[in-house]
Amino acid sequence: MKNTIKPLSTKPVKLSEKNKDFFDLVYQVVRLVPYGRVTSYGAIAKYLGSARSSRMVGWAMNASHVQKGVPAHRVVNRNGELTGKMHFSSPDEMQQLLEAEGIVIVDDTVIDFDKLFWDPVKELGFE
DNA sequence: AAGATGACGATTG
DNA sequence: CCAATCGCCATCT
């Protein structure tokens, strides 16, 4: 799997305007996740109005690692599992970043996920 | 052009 | 509770 966004490449960004918007929105929402809290792909998808396109959120996150200020480690799946840890520079980086924020993780799963869960729809309101 | 893939999620058996 | 399936939709091969 190659990155679609290659800012350092001669190849231009290969994203349509529509997707660019979607990516930006995802980044913005993720950036709003408070320190020590987490959210899910589905929650973001729902907030963006595409409740059934959580996979696209995951895809957006895949490209987010080239962005700055996007705490991708605060985004886990609906069970609080660190499903995207393998996509970090180091497989353990995601967990370490979360633990550094006081989040307890056991077996790649966030403990008290329901308490730490930050739902953009609920916190920011529906648009 | 067609089928496979995936940082997902909900449902069903 | 675990496994199989389906819906979703941009990308990749």
Coordinates of N, CA and C (backbone and C1' of nucleotides) in Angstrom, one line a residue:
Chain A
M1 N 0.8 -1.2 0.0 CA 0.0 0.0 0.0 C 0.9 1.2 0.0
K2 N 0.7 2.0 -1.1 CA 1.5 3.2 -1.1 C 0.7 4.5 -0.8
N3 N 1.3 5.5 -0.3 CA 0.6 6.7 0.1 C 0.1 7.4 -1.1
T4 N -1.1 7.9 -1.0 CA -1.7 8.6 -2.1 C -1.1 10.0 -2.1
I5 N -0.8 10.5 -0.9 CA -0.3 11.9 -0.7 C 1.2 11.8 -0.6
K6 N 1.8 12.4 -1.6 CA 3.3 12.5 -1.6 C 3.8 13.9 -1.7
P7 N 3.7 14.6 -0.6 CA 4.1 16.1 -0.6 C 5.6 16.3 -1.0
L8 N 6.4 15.3 -0.8 CA 7.8 15.5 -1.2 C 8.1 14.9 -2.5
S9 N 7.1 14.3 -3.2 CA 7.3 13.7 -4.5 C 7.1 14.7 -5.6
T10 N 7.6 14.4 -6.7 CA 7.3 15.2 -7.9 C 5.9 15.0 -8.4
K11 N 5.4 13.8 -8.0 CA 4.0 13.6 -8.4 C 3.1 14.5 -7.6
P12 N 2.1 15.1 -8.2 CA 1.2 15.9 -7.4 C 0.2 15.1 -6.6
V13 N -0.4 15.7 -5.7 CA -1.4 15.0 -4.8 C -2.5 14.5 -5.7
K14 N -2.7 13.2 -5.5 CA -3.7 12.6 -6.4 C -5.1 12.4 -5.8
L15 N -5.5 13.5 -5.2 CA -6.9 13.5 -4.6 C -7.8 14.5 -5.3
S16 N -9.0 14.0 -5.4 CA -10.0 14.9 -6.0 C -10.4 16.0 -5.0
E17 N -11.0 17.0 -5.4 CA -11.4 18.1 -4.4 C -12.3 17.5 -3.3
K18 N -13.2 16.7 -3.8 CA -14.1 16.1 -2.8 C -13.4 15.4 -1.7
N19 N -12.5 14.6 -2.1 CA -11.7 13.8 -1.1 C -10.8 14.7 -0.2
K20 N -10.3 15.8 -0.9 CA -9.5 16.7 -0.1 C -10.3 17.3 1.0
D21 N -11.6 17.6 0.7 CA -12.4 18.1 1.8 C -12.6 17.1 2.9
F22 N -12.9 15.9 2.5 CA -13.1 14.8 3.4 C -11.9 14.6 4.3
F23 N -10.7 14.6 3.7 CA -9.5 14.4 4.4 C -9.3 15.6 5.4
D24 N -9.5 16.8 5.0 CA -9.3 18.0 5.8 C -10.3 17.9 7.0
L25 N -11.5 17.5 6.7 CA -12.5 17.4 7.8 C -12.1 16.4 8.8
V26 N -11.6 15.3 8.4 CA -11.1 14.2 9.3 C -10.0 14.8 10.2
Y27 N -9.0 15.4 9.5 CA -7.9 16.0 10.3 C -8.4 17.0 11.3
Q28 N -9.3 17.8 10.9 CA -9.8 18.8 11.9 C -10.4 18.2 13.1
V29 N -11.3 17.2 12.8 CA -12.0 16.6 13.9 C -10.9 15.9 14.8
V30 N -10.0 15.2 14.2 CA -9.0 14.5 15.1 C -8.2 15.5 15.9
R31 N -7.9 16.6 15.3 CA -7.1 17.6 16.0 C -7.9 18.2 17.2
L32 N -9.2 18.0 17.2 CA -10.1 18.5 18.3 C -10.2 17.5 19.4
V33 N -9.7 16.3 19.2 CA -9.8 15.3 20.3 C -8.9 15.8 21.4
P34 N -9.5 16.0 22.6 CA -8.8 16.5 23.8 C -7.7 15.5 24.2
Y35 N -6.7 16.1 24.9 CA -5.6 15.3 25.4 C -6.2 14.2 26.4
G36 N -5.6 13.0 26.2 CA -6.1 11.9 27.1 C -7.4 11.3 26.7
R37 N -8.0 11.7 25.6 CA -9.3 11.2 25.2 C -9.1 10.5 23.8
V38 N -10.0 9.7 23.4 CA -10.0 9.0 22.1 C -11.3 9.0 21.4
T39 N -11.3 8.7 20.2 CA -12.5 8.7 19.4 C -12.4 7.5 18.4
S40 N -13.4 7.3 17.6 CA -13.4 6.1 16.7 C -13.6 6.6 15.3
Y41 N -13.2 5.7 14.4 CA -13.4 6.0 13.0 C -14.9 6.2 12.6
G42 N -15.7 5.3 13.2 CA -17.1 5.4 12.9 C -17.7 6.7 13.4
A43 N -17.2 7.2 14.6 CA -17.8 8.4 15.1 C -17.4 9.6 14.2
I44 N -16.2 9.6 13.7 CA -15.8 10.6 12.8 C -16.6 10.6 11.5
A45 N -16.8 9.4 11.0 CA -17.5 9.2 9.8 C -19.0 9.7 10.0
K46 N -19.5 9.4 11.1 CA -20.9 9.8 11.4 C -21.0 11.3 11.5
Y47 N -20.0 11.9 12.1 CA -19.9 13.4 12.3 C -19.8 14.0 10.9
L48 N -19.1 13.4 10.0 CA -19.0 14.0 8.7 C -20.1 13.7 7.8
G49 N -21.1 13.0 8.3 CA -22.3 12.7 7.5 C -22.3 11.4 6.7
S50 N -21.2 10.7 6.8 CA -21.0 9.4 6.1 C -20.9 8.3 7.1
A51 N -21.9 8.1 7.9 CA -21.9 7.1 9.0 C -21.4 5.8 8.5
R52 N -21.6 5.4 7.3 CA -21.3 4.1 6.8 C -20.0 4.1 6.0
S53 N -19.2 5.1 6.1 CA -18.0 5.2 5.4 C -16.8 5.3 6.3
S54 N -16.9 4.6 7.4 CA -15.8 4.6 8.4 C -14.5 4.1 7.7
R55 N -14.6 3.3 6.7 CA -13.4 2.8 6.0 C -12.6 4.0 5.4
M56 N -13.4 5.0 4.9 CA -12.8 6.1 4.3 C -12.0 7.0 5.4
V57 N -12.6 6.9 6.6 CA -11.9 7.7 7.7 C -10.6 7.0 7.9
G58 N -10.6 5.7 7.9 CA -9.3 4.9 8.1 C -8.4 5.3 7.0
W59 N -8.9 5.4 5.8 CA -8.0 5.7 4.7 C -7.4 7.1 4.8
A60 N -8.3 8.0 5.3 CA -7.8 9.4 5.5 C -6.7 9.4 6.6
M61 N -6.9 8.6 7.6 CA -5.9 8.5 8.7 C -4.5 8.0 8.1
N62 N -4.7 7.1 7.2 CA -3.5 6.5 6.6 C -2.6 7.6 6.0
A63 N -3.3 8.6 5.4 CA -2.5 9.6 4.8 C -2.2 10.8 5.8
S64 N -2.8 10.7 7.0 CA -2.6 11.8 8.0 C -1.2 11.8 8.6
H65 N -0.5 10.7 8.4 CA 0.8 10.7 9.1 C 1.8 11.7 8.5
V66 N 1.5 12.3 7.3 CA 2.3 13.3 6.7 C 1.9 14.7 7.1
Q67 N 0.7 14.7 7.8 CA 0.2 16.0 8.3 C 0.8 16.3 9.6
K68 N 0.7 17.5 10.0 CA 1.2 17.9 11.3 C 0.1 18.3 12.3
G69 N 0.3 17.9 13.5 CA -0.7 18.2 14.6 C -1.9 17.3 14.5
V70 N -1.8 16.2 13.8 CA -2.9 15.2 13.8 C -2.6 14.0 14.7
P71 N -3.2 14.0 15.9 CA -3.0 13.0 16.9 C -3.7 11.7 16.4
A72 N -3.2 11.0 15.4 CA -3.8 9.8 14.9 C -3.9 8.7 15.9
H73 N -3.0 8.8 16.9 CA -3.0 7.7 18.0 C -4.3 7.8 18.8
R74 N -5.0 8.9 18.7 CA -6.2 9.0 19.5 C -7.5 8.5 18.8
V75 N -7.2 7.9 17.7 CA -8.3 7.3 16.9 C -8.2 5.8 16.9
V76 N -9.2 5.1 17.5 CA -9.1 3.7 17.5 C -10.5 3.2 17.0
N77 N -10.6 1.9 16.9 CA -11.9 1.4 16.3 C -13.0 1.4 17.4
R78 N -14.1 0.9 17.1 CA -15.3 1.0 18.0 C -15.1 0.2 19.3
N79 N -14.2 -0.7 19.3 CA -13.9 -1.4 20.6 C -12.7 -0.9 21.4
G80 N -12.2 0.2 20.9 CA -11.1 0.8 21.6 C -9.8 0.1 21.3
E81 N -9.8 -0.7 20.2 CA -8.6 -1.5 19.9 C -7.6 -0.6 19.0
L82 N -6.3 -0.8 19.2 CA -5.4 0.0 18.5 C -5.1 -0.7 17.1
T83 N -6.1 -0.8 16.3 CA -6.0 -1.5 15.1 C -5.0 -0.8 14.1
G84 N -4.7 0.5 14.3 CA -3.8 1.1 13.3 C -2.4 1.2 13.8
K85 N -2.1 0.6 14.9 CA -0.7 0.7 15.4 C 0.4 0.3 14.4
M86 N 0.1 -0.6 13.6 CA 1.1 -1.1 12.6 C 1.5 0.0 11.6
H87 N 0.7 1.0 11.5 CA 0.9 2.0 10.5 C 1.8 3.2 11.0
F88 N 2.1 3.1 12.2 CA 3.0 4.1 12.8 C 4.5 3.7 12.5
S89 N 5.3 4.7 12.7 CA 6.7 4.4 12.4 C 7.2 3.2 13.2
S90 N 6.7 3.0 14.4 CA 7.0 1.8 15.1 C 5.7 1.3 15.6
P91 N 5.5 0.0 15.6 CA 4.3 -0.7 16.1 C 3.9 -0.3 17.5
D92 N 4.8 0.1 18.3 CA 4.5 0.4 19.7 C 4.3 1.9 19.9
E93 N 4.6 2.7 18.9 CA 4.5 4.1 19.1 C 3.1 4.6 19.5
M94 N 2.1 4.0 18.8 CA 0.7 4.4 19.1 C 0.4 4.2 20.6
Q95 N 0.7 3.0 21.1 CA 0.4 2.7 22.5 C 1.2 3.6 23.4
Q96 N 2.4 3.8 23.1 CA 3.3 4.7 23.9 C 2.7 6.1 24.0
L97 N 2.3 6.6 22.9 CA 1.7 7.9 22.9 C 0.5 8.0 23.7
L98 N -0.3 7.0 23.7 CA -1.6 7.0 24.5 C -1.3 6.9 25.9
E99 N -0.3 6.0 26.3 CA 0.0 5.8 27.7 C 0.6 7.1 28.2
A100 N 1.4 7.8 27.4 CA 2.0 9.1 27.8 C 0.9 10.1 28.2
E101 N -0.3 9.8 27.7 CA -1.4 10.8 28.0 C -2.3 10.2 29.2
G102 N -1.8 9.2 29.8 CA -2.5 8.6 30.9 C -3.5 7.5 30.6
I103 N -3.5 7.1 29.3 CA -4.5 6.1 28.9 C -3.9 4.7 29.2
V104 N -4.7 3.9 29.8 CA -4.2 2.5 30.1 C -4.6 1.6 28.9
I105 N -3.6 0.8 28.5 CA -3.8 -0.1 27.4 C -3.4 -1.5 27.7
V106 N -4.3 -2.4 27.5 CA -4.0 -3.8 27.7 C -4.4 -4.6 26.5
D107 N -3.5 -5.4 26.0 CA -3.8 -6.2 24.8 C -4.3 -5.4 23.7
D108 N -3.6 -4.3 23.4 CA -4.0 -3.4 22.3 C -5.4 -2.8 22.4
T109 N -5.9 -2.8 23.6 CA -7.3 -2.2 23.8 C -7.2 -1.2 24.9
V110 N -7.9 -0.1 24.7 CA -8.0 1.0 25.6 C -8.9 0.7 26.8
I111 N -8.4 0.7 28.0 CA -9.2 0.5 29.2 C -10.1 1.7 29.4
D112 N -11.4 1.4 29.9 CA -12.3 2.5 30.1 C -12.6 3.3 28.9
F113 N -12.6 2.6 27.8 CA -12.8 3.2 26.5 C -14.1 4.0 26.5
D114 N -15.1 3.5 27.1 CA -16.4 4.1 27.1 C -16.4 5.5 27.9
K115 N -15.4 5.6 28.8 CA -15.3 6.8 29.6 C -14.4 7.8 28.8
L116 N -13.4 7.3 28.1 CA -12.5 8.2 27.4 C -13.0 8.5 26.0
F117 N -14.0 7.8 25.6 CA -14.5 8.1 24.3 C -15.0 9.5 24.1
W118 N -14.6 10.1 23.0 CA -14.9 11.5 22.7 C -15.7 11.5 21.4
D119 N -17.0 11.7 21.5 CA -17.9 11.6 20.3 C -18.0 13.0 19.7
P120 N -17.5 13.3 18.5 CA -17.6 14.6 17.9 C -19.1 15.0 17.7
V121 N -19.9 14.1 17.4 CA -21.3 14.4 17.2 C -21.9 14.9 18.5
K122 N -21.5 14.3 19.6 CA -22.1 14.7 20.9 C -21.4 16.0 21.4
E123 N -20.1 16.0 21.3 CA -19.3 17.1 21.8 C -19.4 18.4 21.0
L124 N -19.4 18.2 19.7 CA -19.4 19.4 18.8 C -20.8 19.7 18.3
G125 N -21.7 18.7 18.4 CA -23.1 19.0 17.9 C -23.1 18.6 16.4
F126 N -24.3 18.3 16.0 CA -24.5 17.9 14.6 C -24.6 19.1 13.7
E127 N -24.1 19.0 12.5 CA -24.1 20.2 11.6 C -25.1 20.0 10.5
Chain B
dA1 P -14.0 1.3 -18.9 O5' -13.2 -0.1 -18.7 C5' -13.4 -1.2 -19.6 C4' -13.4 -2.5 -18.9 C3' -14.4 -2.6 -17.8 O3' -14.8 -4.0 -17.7 C1' -12.2 -2.8 -16.9
dA2 P -15.8 -4.4 -16.6 O5' -14.8 -5.1 -15.6 C5' -14.0 -6.3 -16.1 C4' -13.5 -7.1 -15.0 C3' -14.6 -7.3 -13.9 O3' -14.4 -8.5 -13.2 C1' -12.8 -6.0 -13.0
dG3 P -15.3 -9.0 -12.1 O5' -14.2 -9.3 -11.0 C5' -13.0 -9.9 -11.3 C4' -12.0 -9.8 -10.2 C3' -12.6 -10.1 -8.8 O3' -11.6 -10.8 -8.1 C1' -11.7 -7.9 -8.8
dA4 P -11.9 -11.2 -6.6 O5' -10.8 -10.3 -5.8 C5' -9.4 -10.3 -6.3 C4' -8.6 -9.5 -5.4 C3' -8.8 -9.7 -3.9 O3' -7.6 -9.6 -3.2 C1' -9.3 -7.4 -4.4
dT5 P -7.5 -9.9 -1.6 O5' -7.4 -8.4 -1.1 C5' -6.7 -7.4 -1.8 C4' -6.5 -6.2 -1.0 C3' -6.8 -6.3 0.5 O3' -5.8 -5.6 1.3 C1' -8.1 -4.6 -0.4
dG6 P -5.5 -6.0 2.8 O5' -6.1 -4.7 3.5 C5' -5.5 -3.4 3.2 C4' -6.4 -2.4 3.8 C3' -6.9 -2.7 5.3 O3' -6.7 -1.5 6.1 C1' -8.7 -2.1 3.9
dA7 P -5.4 -1.9 7.0 O5' -6.1 -1.4 8.3 C5' -5.4 -0.8 9.3 C4' -6.4 -0.1 10.2 C3' -7.7 0.5 9.6 O3' -8.7 0.4 10.6 C1' -6.4 2.2 10.5
dC8 P -9.7 -0.8 10.6 O5' -11.0 -0.1 10.2 C5' -11.3 1.2 10.5 C4' -12.8 1.4 10.6 C3' -13.3 0.8 11.9 O3' -14.3 1.7 12.5 C1' -14.5 0.0 10.0
dG9 P -15.0 1.3 13.8 O5' -16.4 0.7 13.2 C5' -17.2 1.5 12.3 C4' -18.5 0.9 12.2 C3' -19.1 0.3 13.5 O3' -20.5 0.6 13.5 C1' -19.0 -1.3 11.8
dA10 P -21.4 0.3 14.8 O5' -22.6 -0.6 14.3 C5' -23.1 -0.2 13.0 C4' -24.0 -1.3 12.5 C3' -24.7 -2.1 13.6 O3' -26.1 -2.3 13.3 C1' -23.4 -3.6 12.4
dT11 P -27.0 -3.2 14.2 O5' -27.1 -4.6 13.5 C5' -27.0 -4.6 12.0 C4' -27.2 -6.0 11.5 C3' -28.0 -6.9 12.4 O3' -28.8 -7.7 11.6 C1' -25.9 -7.8 12.1
dT12 P -29.9 -8.7 12.2 O5' -29.2 -10.1 12.0 C5' -28.7 -10.4 10.7 C4' -28.0 -11.8 10.7 C3' -28.8 -12.8 11.5 O3' -28.7 -14.1 10.8 C1' -26.6 -12.7 12.3
dG13 P -29.8 -15.3 11.3 O5' -28.7 -16.4 11.7 C5' -27.8 -16.8 10.7 C4' -26.8 -17.8 11.4 C3' -27.5 -18.8 12.3 O3' -26.8 -20.1 12.2 C1' -25.9 -17.6 13.5
Chain C
dC1 P -18.8 -11.5 26.2 O5' -18.5 -12.7 25.3 C5' -17.7 -13.8 25.8 C4' -17.2 -14.6 24.7 C3' -16.5 -13.8 23.7 O3' -15.4 -14.6 23.1 C1' -18.3 -14.9 22.7
dC2 P -14.3 -13.9 22.2 O5' -14.5 -14.8 20.9 C5' -14.4 -16.2 21.0 C4' -14.7 -16.8 19.6 C3' -14.0 -16.2 18.5 O3' -13.7 -17.2 17.5 C1' -16.4 -16.0 18.2
dA3 P -12.9 -16.8 16.2 O5' -14.1 -16.9 15.1 C5' -14.8 -18.1 15.1 C4' -15.7 -18.2 13.9 C3' -15.0 -17.6 12.6 O3' -15.3 -18.4 11.5 C1' -17.0 -16.4 13.1
dA4 P -14.7 -18.1 10.1 O5' -16.1 -17.7 9.3 C5' -17.3 -18.4 9.5 C4' -18.5 -17.7 8.9 C3' -18.2 -17.2 7.5 O3' -19.3 -17.4 6.7 C1' -18.9 -15.4 8.9
dT5 P -19.2 -17.1 5.1 O5' -20.3 -16.0 4.9 C5' -20.6 -15.1 6.0 C4' -21.6 -14.1 5.6 C3' -21.4 -13.4 4.3 O3' -22.6 -13.1 3.6 C1' -21.2 -11.8 6.0
dC6 P -22.6 -12.5 2.2 O5' -23.0 -11.0 2.4 C5' -24.1 -10.8 3.4 C4' -24.2 -9.3 3.6 C3' -24.0 -8.4 2.4 O3' -25.0 -7.4 2.3 C1' -22.5 -7.7 4.1
dG7 P -25.0 -6.5 1.0 O5' -24.6 -5.1 1.6 C5' -25.4 -4.5 2.6 C4' -24.8 -3.2 3.1 C3' -24.4 -2.3 1.9 O3' -24.8 -1.0 2.1 C1' -22.5 -2.7 3.3
dC8 P -24.6 0.0 0.9 O5' -23.3 0.8 1.2 C5' -23.1 1.4 2.5 C4' -21.6 1.9 2.6 C3' -21.1 2.5 1.3 O3' -20.9 3.9 1.5 C1' -19.5 1.0 2.3
dC9 P -21.1 4.7 0.2 O5' -19.7 4.8 -0.4 C5' -18.7 5.5 0.3 C4' -17.3 5.3 -0.3 C3' -17.3 5.4 -1.8 O3' -16.1 6.0 -2.2 C1' -16.4 3.4 -1.2
dA10 P -15.9 7.1 -3.3 O5' -14.4 7.4 -3.3 C5' -13.8 7.9 -2.1 C4' -12.4 7.3 -1.9 C3' -11.5 7.5 -3.2 O3' -10.2 7.8 -2.7 C1' -11.7 5.2 -2.6
dT11 P -9.1 8.3 -3.8 O5' -8.1 7.1 -3.8 C5' -8.5 5.9 -3.3 C4' -7.3 4.9 -3.1 C3' -6.3 4.9 -4.2 O3' -5.0 4.6 -3.7 C1' -7.5 2.9 -4.3
dC12 P -3.7 4.5 -4.6 O5' -3.6 2.9 -4.9 C5' -4.0 2.0 -3.8 C4' -3.6 0.6 -4.2 C3' -2.6 0.4 -5.3 O3' -1.8 -0.7 -5.0 C1' -4.6 -0.5 -6.0
dT13 P -0.5 -1.1 -5.9 O5' -1.1 -2.3 -6.7 C5' -1.8 -3.4 -6.0 C4' -2.2 -4.5 -7.0 C3' -1.2 -4.7 -8.1 O3' -1.1 -6.1 -8.3 C1' -3.3 -4.3 -9.0

